[in-house]
CSV table of C-alpha atoms in Angstrom, one decimal:
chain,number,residue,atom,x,y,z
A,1,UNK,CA,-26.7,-7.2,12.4
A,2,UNK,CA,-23.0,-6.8,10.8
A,3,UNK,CA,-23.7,-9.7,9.1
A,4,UNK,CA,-27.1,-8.1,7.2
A,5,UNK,CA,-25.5,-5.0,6.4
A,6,UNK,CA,-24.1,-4.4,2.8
A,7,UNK,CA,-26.9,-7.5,1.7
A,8,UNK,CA,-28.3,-6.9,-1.4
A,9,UNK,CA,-32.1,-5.5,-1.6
A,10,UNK,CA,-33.9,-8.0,-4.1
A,11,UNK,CA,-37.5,-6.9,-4.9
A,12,UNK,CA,-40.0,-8.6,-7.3
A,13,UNK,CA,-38.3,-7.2,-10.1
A,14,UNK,CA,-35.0,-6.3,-9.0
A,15,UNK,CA,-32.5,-5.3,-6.9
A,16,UNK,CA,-32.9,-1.5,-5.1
A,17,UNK,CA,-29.9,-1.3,-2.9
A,18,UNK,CA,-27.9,-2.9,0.2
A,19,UNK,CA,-28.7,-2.7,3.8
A,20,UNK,CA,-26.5,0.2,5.0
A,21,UNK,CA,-28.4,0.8,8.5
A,22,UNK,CA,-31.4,-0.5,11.4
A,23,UNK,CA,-33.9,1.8,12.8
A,24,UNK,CA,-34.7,-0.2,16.1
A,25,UNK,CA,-36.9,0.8,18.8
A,26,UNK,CA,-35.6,1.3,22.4
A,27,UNK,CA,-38.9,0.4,24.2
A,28,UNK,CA,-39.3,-2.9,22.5
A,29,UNK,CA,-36.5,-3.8,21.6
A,30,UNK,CA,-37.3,-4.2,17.8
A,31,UNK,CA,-36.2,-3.7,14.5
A,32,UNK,CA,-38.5,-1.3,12.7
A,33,UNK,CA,-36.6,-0.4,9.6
A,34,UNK,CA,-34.2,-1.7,6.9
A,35,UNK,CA,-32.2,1.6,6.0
A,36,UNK,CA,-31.1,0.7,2.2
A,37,UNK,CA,-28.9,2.5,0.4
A,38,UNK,CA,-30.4,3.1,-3.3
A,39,UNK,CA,-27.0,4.4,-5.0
A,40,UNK,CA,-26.5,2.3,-7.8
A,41,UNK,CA,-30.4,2.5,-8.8
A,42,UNK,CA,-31.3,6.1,-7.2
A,43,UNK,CA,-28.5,8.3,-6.7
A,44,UNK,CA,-28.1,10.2,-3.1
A,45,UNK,CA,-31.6,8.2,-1.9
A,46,UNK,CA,-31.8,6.0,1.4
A,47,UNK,CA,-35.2,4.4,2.0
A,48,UNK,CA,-36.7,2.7,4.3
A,49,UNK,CA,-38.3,-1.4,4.5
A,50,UNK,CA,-40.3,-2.6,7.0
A,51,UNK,CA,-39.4,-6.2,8.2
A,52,UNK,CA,-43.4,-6.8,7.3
A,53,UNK,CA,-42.2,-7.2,3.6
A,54,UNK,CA,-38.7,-9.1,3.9
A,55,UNK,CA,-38.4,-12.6,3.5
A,56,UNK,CA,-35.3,-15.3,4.6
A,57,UNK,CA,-32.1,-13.9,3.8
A,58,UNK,CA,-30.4,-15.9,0.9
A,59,UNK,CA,-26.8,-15.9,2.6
A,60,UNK,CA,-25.4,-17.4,-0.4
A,61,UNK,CA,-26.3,-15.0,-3.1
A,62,UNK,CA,-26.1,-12.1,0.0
A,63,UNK,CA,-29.3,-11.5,-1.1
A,64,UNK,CA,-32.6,-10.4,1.3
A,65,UNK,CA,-36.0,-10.8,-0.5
A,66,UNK,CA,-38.7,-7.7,-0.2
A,67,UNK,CA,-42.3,-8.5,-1.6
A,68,UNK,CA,-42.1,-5.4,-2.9
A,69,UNK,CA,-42.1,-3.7,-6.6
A,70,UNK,CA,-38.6,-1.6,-7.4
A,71,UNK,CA,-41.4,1.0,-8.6
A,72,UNK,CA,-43.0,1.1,-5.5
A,73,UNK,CA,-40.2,1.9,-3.4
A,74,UNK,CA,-39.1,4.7,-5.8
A,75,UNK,CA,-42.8,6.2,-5.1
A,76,UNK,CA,-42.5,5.9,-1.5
A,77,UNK,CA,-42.8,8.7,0.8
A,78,UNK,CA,-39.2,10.8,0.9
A,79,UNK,CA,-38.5,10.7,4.4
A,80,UNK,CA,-35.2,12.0,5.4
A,81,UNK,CA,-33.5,9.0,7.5
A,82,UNK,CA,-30.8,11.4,8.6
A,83,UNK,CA,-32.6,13.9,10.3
A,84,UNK,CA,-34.9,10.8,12.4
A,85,UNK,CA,-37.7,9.5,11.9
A,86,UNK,CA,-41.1,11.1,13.3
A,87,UNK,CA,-44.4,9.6,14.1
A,88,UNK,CA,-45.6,11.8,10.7
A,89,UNK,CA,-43.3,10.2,9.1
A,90,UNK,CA,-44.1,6.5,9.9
A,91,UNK,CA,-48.0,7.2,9.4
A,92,UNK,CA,-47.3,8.6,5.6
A,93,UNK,CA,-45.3,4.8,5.5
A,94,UNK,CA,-47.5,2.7,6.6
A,95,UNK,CA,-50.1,4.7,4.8
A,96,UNK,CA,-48.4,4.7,1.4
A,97,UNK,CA,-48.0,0.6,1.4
A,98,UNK,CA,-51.8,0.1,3.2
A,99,UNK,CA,-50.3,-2.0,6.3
A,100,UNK,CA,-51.9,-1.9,9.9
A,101,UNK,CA,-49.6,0.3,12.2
A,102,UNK,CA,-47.2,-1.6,14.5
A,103,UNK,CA,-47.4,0.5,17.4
A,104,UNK,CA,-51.4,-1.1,17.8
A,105,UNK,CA,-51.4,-3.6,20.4
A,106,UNK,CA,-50.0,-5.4,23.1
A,107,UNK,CA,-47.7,-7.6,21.1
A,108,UNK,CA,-44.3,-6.9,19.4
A,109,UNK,CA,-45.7,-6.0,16.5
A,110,UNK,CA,-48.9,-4.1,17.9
A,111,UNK,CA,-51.8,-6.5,17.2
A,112,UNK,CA,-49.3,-9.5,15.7
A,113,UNK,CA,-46.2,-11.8,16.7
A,114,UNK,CA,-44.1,-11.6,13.5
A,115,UNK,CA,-44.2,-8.6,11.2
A,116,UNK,CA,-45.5,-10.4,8.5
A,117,UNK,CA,-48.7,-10.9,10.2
A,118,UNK,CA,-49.2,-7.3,10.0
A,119,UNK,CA,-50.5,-7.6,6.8
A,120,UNK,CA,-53.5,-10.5,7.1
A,121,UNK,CA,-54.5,-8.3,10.5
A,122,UNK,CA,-57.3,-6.4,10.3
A,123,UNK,CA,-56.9,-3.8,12.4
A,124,UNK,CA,-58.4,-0.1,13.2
A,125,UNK,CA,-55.5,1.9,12.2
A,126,UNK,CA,-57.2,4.9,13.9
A,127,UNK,CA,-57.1,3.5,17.3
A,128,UNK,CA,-54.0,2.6,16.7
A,129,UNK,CA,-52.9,6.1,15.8
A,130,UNK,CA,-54.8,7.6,18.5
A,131,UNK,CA,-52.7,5.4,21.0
A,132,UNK,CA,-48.9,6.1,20.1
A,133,UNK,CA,-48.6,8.9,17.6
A,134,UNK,CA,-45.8,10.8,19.2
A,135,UNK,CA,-44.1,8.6,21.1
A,136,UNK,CA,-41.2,8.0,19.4
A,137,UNK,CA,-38.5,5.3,20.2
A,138,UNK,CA,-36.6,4.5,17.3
A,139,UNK,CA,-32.6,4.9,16.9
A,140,UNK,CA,-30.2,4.0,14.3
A,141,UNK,CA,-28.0,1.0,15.3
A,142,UNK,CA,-25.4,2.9,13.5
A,143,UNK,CA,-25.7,5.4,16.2
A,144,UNK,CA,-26.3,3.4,19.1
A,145,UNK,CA,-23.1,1.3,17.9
A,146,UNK,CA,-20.0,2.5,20.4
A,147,UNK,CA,-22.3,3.7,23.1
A,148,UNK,CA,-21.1,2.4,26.6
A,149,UNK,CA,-22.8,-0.4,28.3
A,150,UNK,CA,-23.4,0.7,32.0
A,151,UNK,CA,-23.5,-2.5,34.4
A,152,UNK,CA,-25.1,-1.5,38.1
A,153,UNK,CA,-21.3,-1.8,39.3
A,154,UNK,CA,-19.7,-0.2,36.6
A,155,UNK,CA,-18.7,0.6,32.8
A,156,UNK,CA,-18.2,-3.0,31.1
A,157,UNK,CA,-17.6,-2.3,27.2
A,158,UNK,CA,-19.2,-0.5,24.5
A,159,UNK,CA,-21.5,-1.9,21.8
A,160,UNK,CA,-20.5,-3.3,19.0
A,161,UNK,CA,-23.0,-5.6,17.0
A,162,UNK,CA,-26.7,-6.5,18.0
A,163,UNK,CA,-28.0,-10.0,18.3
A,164,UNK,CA,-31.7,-10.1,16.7
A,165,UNK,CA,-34.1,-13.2,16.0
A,166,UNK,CA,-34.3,-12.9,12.2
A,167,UNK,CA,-37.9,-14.2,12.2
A,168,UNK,CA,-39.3,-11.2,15.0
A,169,UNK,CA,-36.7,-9.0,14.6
A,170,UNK,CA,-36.4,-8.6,18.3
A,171,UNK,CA,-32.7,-7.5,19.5
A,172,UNK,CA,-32.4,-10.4,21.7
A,173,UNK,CA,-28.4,-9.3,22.9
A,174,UNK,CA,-26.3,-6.6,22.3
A,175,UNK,CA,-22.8,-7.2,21.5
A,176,UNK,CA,-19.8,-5.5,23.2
A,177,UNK,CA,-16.3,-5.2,23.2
């Protein structure tokens, strides 16, 4: 994850900020949110991107794609990432930008594989809703980074970085020192 933070935002139209944090939920395993840092563009605002909209990263320009419109994200809903996230809060989200809910299904992604697929799902976000509204999981990596990793037998380090498959977003190891 070190190596995606401080990567430029680049939407359709321009750029909106860098990755500054990861919202990641503990039951899964699964990164949920892009927290960017919007200073340059929006003074004193962090928002929020779903992996649903990012595309490959483009290591050589440090650049991360978002199918999304710079005015868009400056309409989004103003959640306040430093006080957590609540279920609320992810329903006026995924309400704002008209995608299925994640927390749908059986699957990593609710009803899909990949976040991306989240979009060509049809799915009954009131089910959905119905199933998971508060039962919230997510945690900043920032956070979580420097906790101690507790073996059956003992402490063996604290962690450090996260290992995720850039295509799921799944934390697939965590890193410790």
């Amino acid at each position: 994850m070190k190596d995606l933070k401080g990567l430029a935002i680049e939407a359709k139209d321009g750029d909106i900020g860098e990755v500054n944090d990861f919202i990641f939920d503990d039951n899964a395993w699964t990164v949920r949110y892009l927290v960017v840092d919007t200073n340059r563009w929006l003074p004193g605002h962090k928002v929020l991107i779903s992996p649903v909209v990012v595309g490959r990263a483009d290591w050589e320009g440090k650049k991360l794609p978002v199918s999304l419109t710079r005015e868009q994200v400056q309409n989004s809903p103003d959640i306040r990432v430093d006080e957590g996230l609540s279920a609320q809060d992810e329903i006026k989200y995924f309400d704002y930008y008209g995608w299925p809910y994640y927390w749908g299904g059986d699957d990593i992604w609710g009803p899909a594989a990949l976040p991306q697929e989240l979009i060509a799902q049809e799915i009954d976000r009131k089910t959905a809703l119905a199933k998971e509204i508060n039962k919230s999981h997510l945690r900043s990596m920032k956070d979580v980074t420097g906790y101690t990793i507790q073996a059956t037998d003992g402490e063996i380090g604290h962690v450090d970085d996260f290992i995720i498959d850039d295509e799921t977003w799944v934390i697939r190891y965590l890193y410790g020192r």
